[in-house]
Amino acid sequence: MTRPAIITRLKDGSRALIRDVQPEDGPALLRGFAELSPQSRVFRFLHYVERLSDDEVVRYTTIDRPNHEALGALVGEPGRELPAGIAHFFRARGARDRAEMALTVIDRFQGRGLGILLLARLMRLATTRGLVQFDALVHARNDGMTHILRSLGASERFEDGIRIFRLPLHADPARYPRTRSGDAVRRGYALALDGAAA
């Protein structure tokens, strides 16, 4: 079942729509991927990826509940919306209460608060699926994601040049740290699910 979209405003006032990813979003996924800088591709996949295969497009846009959920972001006014970001979690086979998360925001939409908003909505969704922890593999030079995860209370270890984070998830957003990221997560949790502008 597809949930209602969320419509809100980012830090610069631009309109953002957050909704479930759907199989027909393949072209939007490819369009967004084409706009990722080489660095953003490395940060997302931990190595440079030239293009997405057809199988990868299907995997990222076909939701396999409860093991895979994905939220996409479009930015712009109605009729002129552009793909701006995507957030996933993938529950490994046999893993009941934890999943690996991934988050990507297209370069020109970075710095507007979209990444933490997508992450907050994904975290909230994960708690409704019984998850209590996200695992995240983060490139050693991805300072932005590293800062967010640390400020949300994630534990960290360094292995083979990759930062491996364990992020506790809480159904009650008051349990997140009193940091800027924690405050942003609380705002993201509070957004209405009826599509009304916030």
Short mmCIF file of C-alpha atoms in Angstrom, two decimals:
data_model
loop_
_atom_site.label_atom_id
_atom_site.label_comp_id
_atom_site.label_asym_id
_atom_site.label_seq_id
_atom_site.Cartn_x
_atom_site.Cartn_y
_atom_site.Cartn_z
CA MET A 1 0.00 0.00 0.00
CA THR A 2 1.37 3.39 -1.03
CA ARG A 3 1.41 6.01 1.71
CA PRO A 4 0.27 9.60 1.09
CA ALA A 5 2.97 12.03 0.01
CA ILE A 6 4.42 14.63 2.32
CA ILE A 7 4.83 18.20 1.08
CA THR A 8 7.08 20.60 2.97
CA ARG A 9 9.53 23.45 2.47
CA LEU A 10 13.31 23.16 2.65
CA LYS A 11 15.64 25.65 4.32
CA ASP A 12 15.79 27.81 1.19
CA GLY A 13 12.01 27.85 0.81
CA SER A 14 11.87 25.41 -2.08
CA ARG A 15 8.98 22.94 -2.15
CA ALA A 16 9.81 19.28 -1.50
CA LEU A 17 7.58 16.29 -1.97
CA ILE A 18 8.53 13.05 -0.18
CA ARG A 19 6.79 9.86 -1.24
CA ASP A 20 7.17 6.13 -1.66
CA VAL A 21 9.35 5.05 -4.57
CA GLN A 22 7.38 3.12 -7.19
CA PRO A 23 8.40 0.85 -10.10
CA GLU A 24 7.55 3.55 -12.62
CA ASP A 25 10.20 5.80 -11.05
CA GLY A 26 12.98 4.12 -13.02
CA PRO A 27 13.42 7.04 -15.46
CA ALA A 28 13.52 9.54 -12.57
CA LEU A 29 16.13 7.40 -10.79
CA LEU A 30 18.30 7.36 -13.90
CA ARG A 31 17.87 11.09 -14.42
CA GLY A 32 18.93 11.77 -10.86
CA PHE A 33 21.87 9.39 -11.07
CA ALA A 34 23.09 11.14 -14.23
CA GLU A 35 23.29 14.40 -12.24
CA LEU A 36 25.39 12.96 -9.42
CA SER A 37 28.96 14.18 -9.35
CA PRO A 38 31.76 11.58 -9.35
CA GLN A 39 32.31 12.26 -5.64
CA SER A 40 28.64 11.73 -4.81
CA ARG A 41 28.69 8.43 -6.70
CA VAL A 42 31.73 7.30 -4.74
CA PHE A 43 30.10 8.36 -1.47
CA ARG A 44 26.93 6.42 -2.31
CA PHE A 45 28.49 3.20 -3.63
CA LEU A 46 31.93 3.42 -1.93
CA HIS A 47 33.51 3.31 -5.40
CA TYR A 48 32.88 5.08 -8.68
CA VAL A 49 29.89 3.76 -10.65
CA GLU A 50 29.58 4.80 -14.29
CA ARG A 51 25.97 3.74 -14.76
CA LEU A 52 23.19 1.74 -13.15
CA SER A 53 22.30 -1.61 -14.70
CA ASP A 54 18.71 -2.48 -15.56
CA ASP A 55 18.68 -4.93 -12.66
CA GLU A 56 19.84 -2.22 -10.25
CA VAL A 57 17.13 0.15 -11.43
CA VAL A 58 14.52 -2.53 -10.80
CA ARG A 59 16.02 -3.34 -7.38
CA TYR A 60 16.02 0.28 -6.25
CA THR A 61 12.49 1.04 -7.44
CA THR A 62 10.69 -2.20 -6.54
CA ILE A 63 9.71 -2.22 -2.89
CA ASP A 64 9.90 -5.61 -1.21
CA ARG A 65 8.12 -5.00 2.07
CA PRO A 66 9.06 -5.57 4.81
CA ASN A 67 12.66 -6.13 3.69
CA HIS A 68 13.09 -3.07 1.48
CA GLU A 69 11.56 0.38 1.74
CA ALA A 70 12.47 3.44 -0.30
CA LEU A 71 11.44 7.08 -0.17
CA GLY A 72 12.07 9.52 -2.99
CA ALA A 73 12.19 13.32 -2.99
CA LEU A 74 11.08 15.70 -5.71
CA VAL A 75 11.88 19.41 -5.45
CA GLY A 76 10.06 22.18 -7.29
CA GLU A 77 6.59 23.51 -7.83
CA PRO A 78 3.87 21.21 -9.22
CA GLY A 79 4.51 20.39 -12.85
CA ARG A 80 8.18 21.40 -12.55
CA GLU A 81 9.37 18.91 -9.95
CA LEU A 82 12.83 17.42 -10.31
CA PRO A 83 14.19 14.21 -8.76
CA ALA A 84 16.35 15.31 -5.84
CA GLY A 85 17.08 12.39 -3.54
CA ILE A 86 16.33 8.85 -2.45
CA ALA A 87 16.65 6.92 0.81
CA HIS A 88 16.45 3.15 1.30
CA PHE A 89 16.72 0.53 3.91
CA PHE A 90 17.43 -3.10 3.11
CA ARG A 91 16.84 -5.75 5.76
CA ALA A 92 19.27 -8.62 5.36
CA ARG A 93 17.88 -12.12 5.20
CA GLY A 94 17.25 -13.33 8.73
CA ALA A 95 17.70 -9.88 10.29
CA ARG A 96 14.59 -9.06 12.29
CA ASP A 97 15.30 -5.72 13.89
CA ARG A 98 18.10 -4.05 11.89
CA ALA A 99 18.67 -2.99 8.31
CA GLU A 100 21.27 -1.28 6.16
CA MET A 101 20.37 2.25 5.11
CA ALA A 102 21.50 4.29 2.13
CA LEU A 103 20.86 7.94 1.34
CA THR A 104 21.62 10.02 -1.74
CA VAL A 105 20.88 13.68 -2.48
CA ILE A 106 21.72 15.09 -5.90
CA ASP A 107 24.51 17.66 -5.67
CA ARG A 108 22.52 20.77 -6.59
CA PHE A 109 19.97 20.00 -3.85
CA GLN A 110 22.52 19.41 -1.11
CA GLY A 111 22.81 21.86 1.77
CA ARG A 112 19.07 22.57 1.93
CA GLY A 113 18.11 20.12 4.68
CA LEU A 114 16.74 17.51 2.29
CA GLY A 115 19.11 14.72 3.35
CA ILE A 116 18.21 14.85 7.04
CA LEU A 117 14.52 15.11 6.13
CA LEU A 118 14.69 11.96 4.00
CA LEU A 119 16.64 10.19 6.71
CA ALA A 120 14.12 11.21 9.38
CA ARG A 121 11.19 9.92 7.36
CA LEU A 122 13.05 6.66 6.66
CA MET A 123 13.88 6.28 10.36
CA ARG A 124 10.26 6.85 11.34
CA LEU A 125 9.09 4.33 8.76
CA ALA A 126 11.66 1.80 9.96
CA THR A 127 10.36 1.96 13.52
CA THR A 128 6.89 1.02 12.26
CA ARG A 129 8.50 -2.05 10.66
CA GLY A 130 9.96 -3.19 13.96
CA LEU A 131 13.52 -2.02 13.30
CA VAL A 132 15.64 -0.75 16.18
CA GLN A 133 18.92 -0.10 14.34
CA PHE A 134 20.27 1.12 11.02
CA ASP A 135 23.67 0.01 9.80
CA ALA A 136 25.45 2.46 7.49
CA LEU A 137 28.65 2.06 5.51
CA VAL A 138 30.11 5.52 4.97
CA HIS A 139 33.07 6.56 2.85
CA ALA A 140 35.96 7.87 4.95
CA ARG A 141 35.76 11.30 3.26
CA ASN A 142 31.99 11.68 3.55
CA ASP A 143 32.15 14.23 6.35
CA GLY A 144 28.53 15.33 5.99
CA MET A 145 27.00 11.91 6.61
CA THR A 146 29.57 11.17 9.29
CA HIS A 147 28.60 14.33 11.18
CA ILE A 148 24.87 13.57 10.95
CA LEU A 149 25.21 10.00 12.18
CA ARG A 150 27.52 10.92 15.04
CA SER A 151 25.21 13.71 16.15
CA LEU A 152 22.27 11.28 16.19
CA GLY A 153 24.10 9.01 18.63
CA ALA A 154 25.46 6.39 16.24
CA SER A 155 28.40 4.26 17.29
CA GLU A 156 31.27 3.92 14.84
CA ARG A 157 34.17 1.75 13.89
CA PHE A 158 36.69 2.04 11.07
CA GLU A 159 37.42 -0.98 8.89
CA ASP A 160 39.25 -1.26 5.56
CA GLY A 161 38.90 2.47 4.89
CA ILE A 162 35.14 2.49 5.56
CA ARG A 163 33.30 3.97 8.51
CA ILE A 164 30.73 1.50 9.82
CA PHE A 165 27.96 3.10 11.87
CA ARG A 166 25.25 1.59 14.06
CA LEU A 167 22.39 4.06 14.49
CA PRO A 168 19.76 3.34 17.18
CA LEU A 169 16.19 3.97 16.03
CA HIS A 170 13.46 5.28 18.33
CA ALA A 171 9.71 5.39 17.84
CA ASP A 172 9.69 8.36 20.23
CA PRO A 173 11.73 11.15 18.58
CA ALA A 174 12.33 12.77 21.96
CA ARG A 175 14.92 10.04 22.57
CA TYR A 176 17.27 11.39 19.89
CA PRO A 177 20.09 13.65 21.13
CA ARG A 178 19.51 17.38 21.61
CA THR A 179 21.61 18.30 18.61
CA ARG A 180 20.80 20.15 15.38
CA SER A 181 20.44 16.80 13.62
CA GLY A 182 18.27 15.44 16.42
CA ASP A 183 16.05 18.51 16.21
CA ALA A 184 15.78 18.07 12.42
CA VAL A 185 14.79 14.44 12.89
CA ARG A 186 12.07 15.48 15.33
CA ARG A 187 10.73 17.96 12.76
CA GLY A 188 10.79 15.23 10.13
CA TYR A 189 8.93 12.79 12.38
CA ALA A 190 6.26 15.42 13.02
CA LEU A 191 5.38 16.12 9.38
CA ALA A 192 1.82 15.15 8.52
CA LEU A 193 1.21 12.18 6.26
CA ASP A 194 -1.77 13.72 4.49
CA GLY A 195 0.13 15.68 1.87
CA ALA A 196 -0.64 19.01 3.51
CA ALA A 197 2.07 21.61 3.21
CA ALA A 198 3.99 22.20 6.43
#
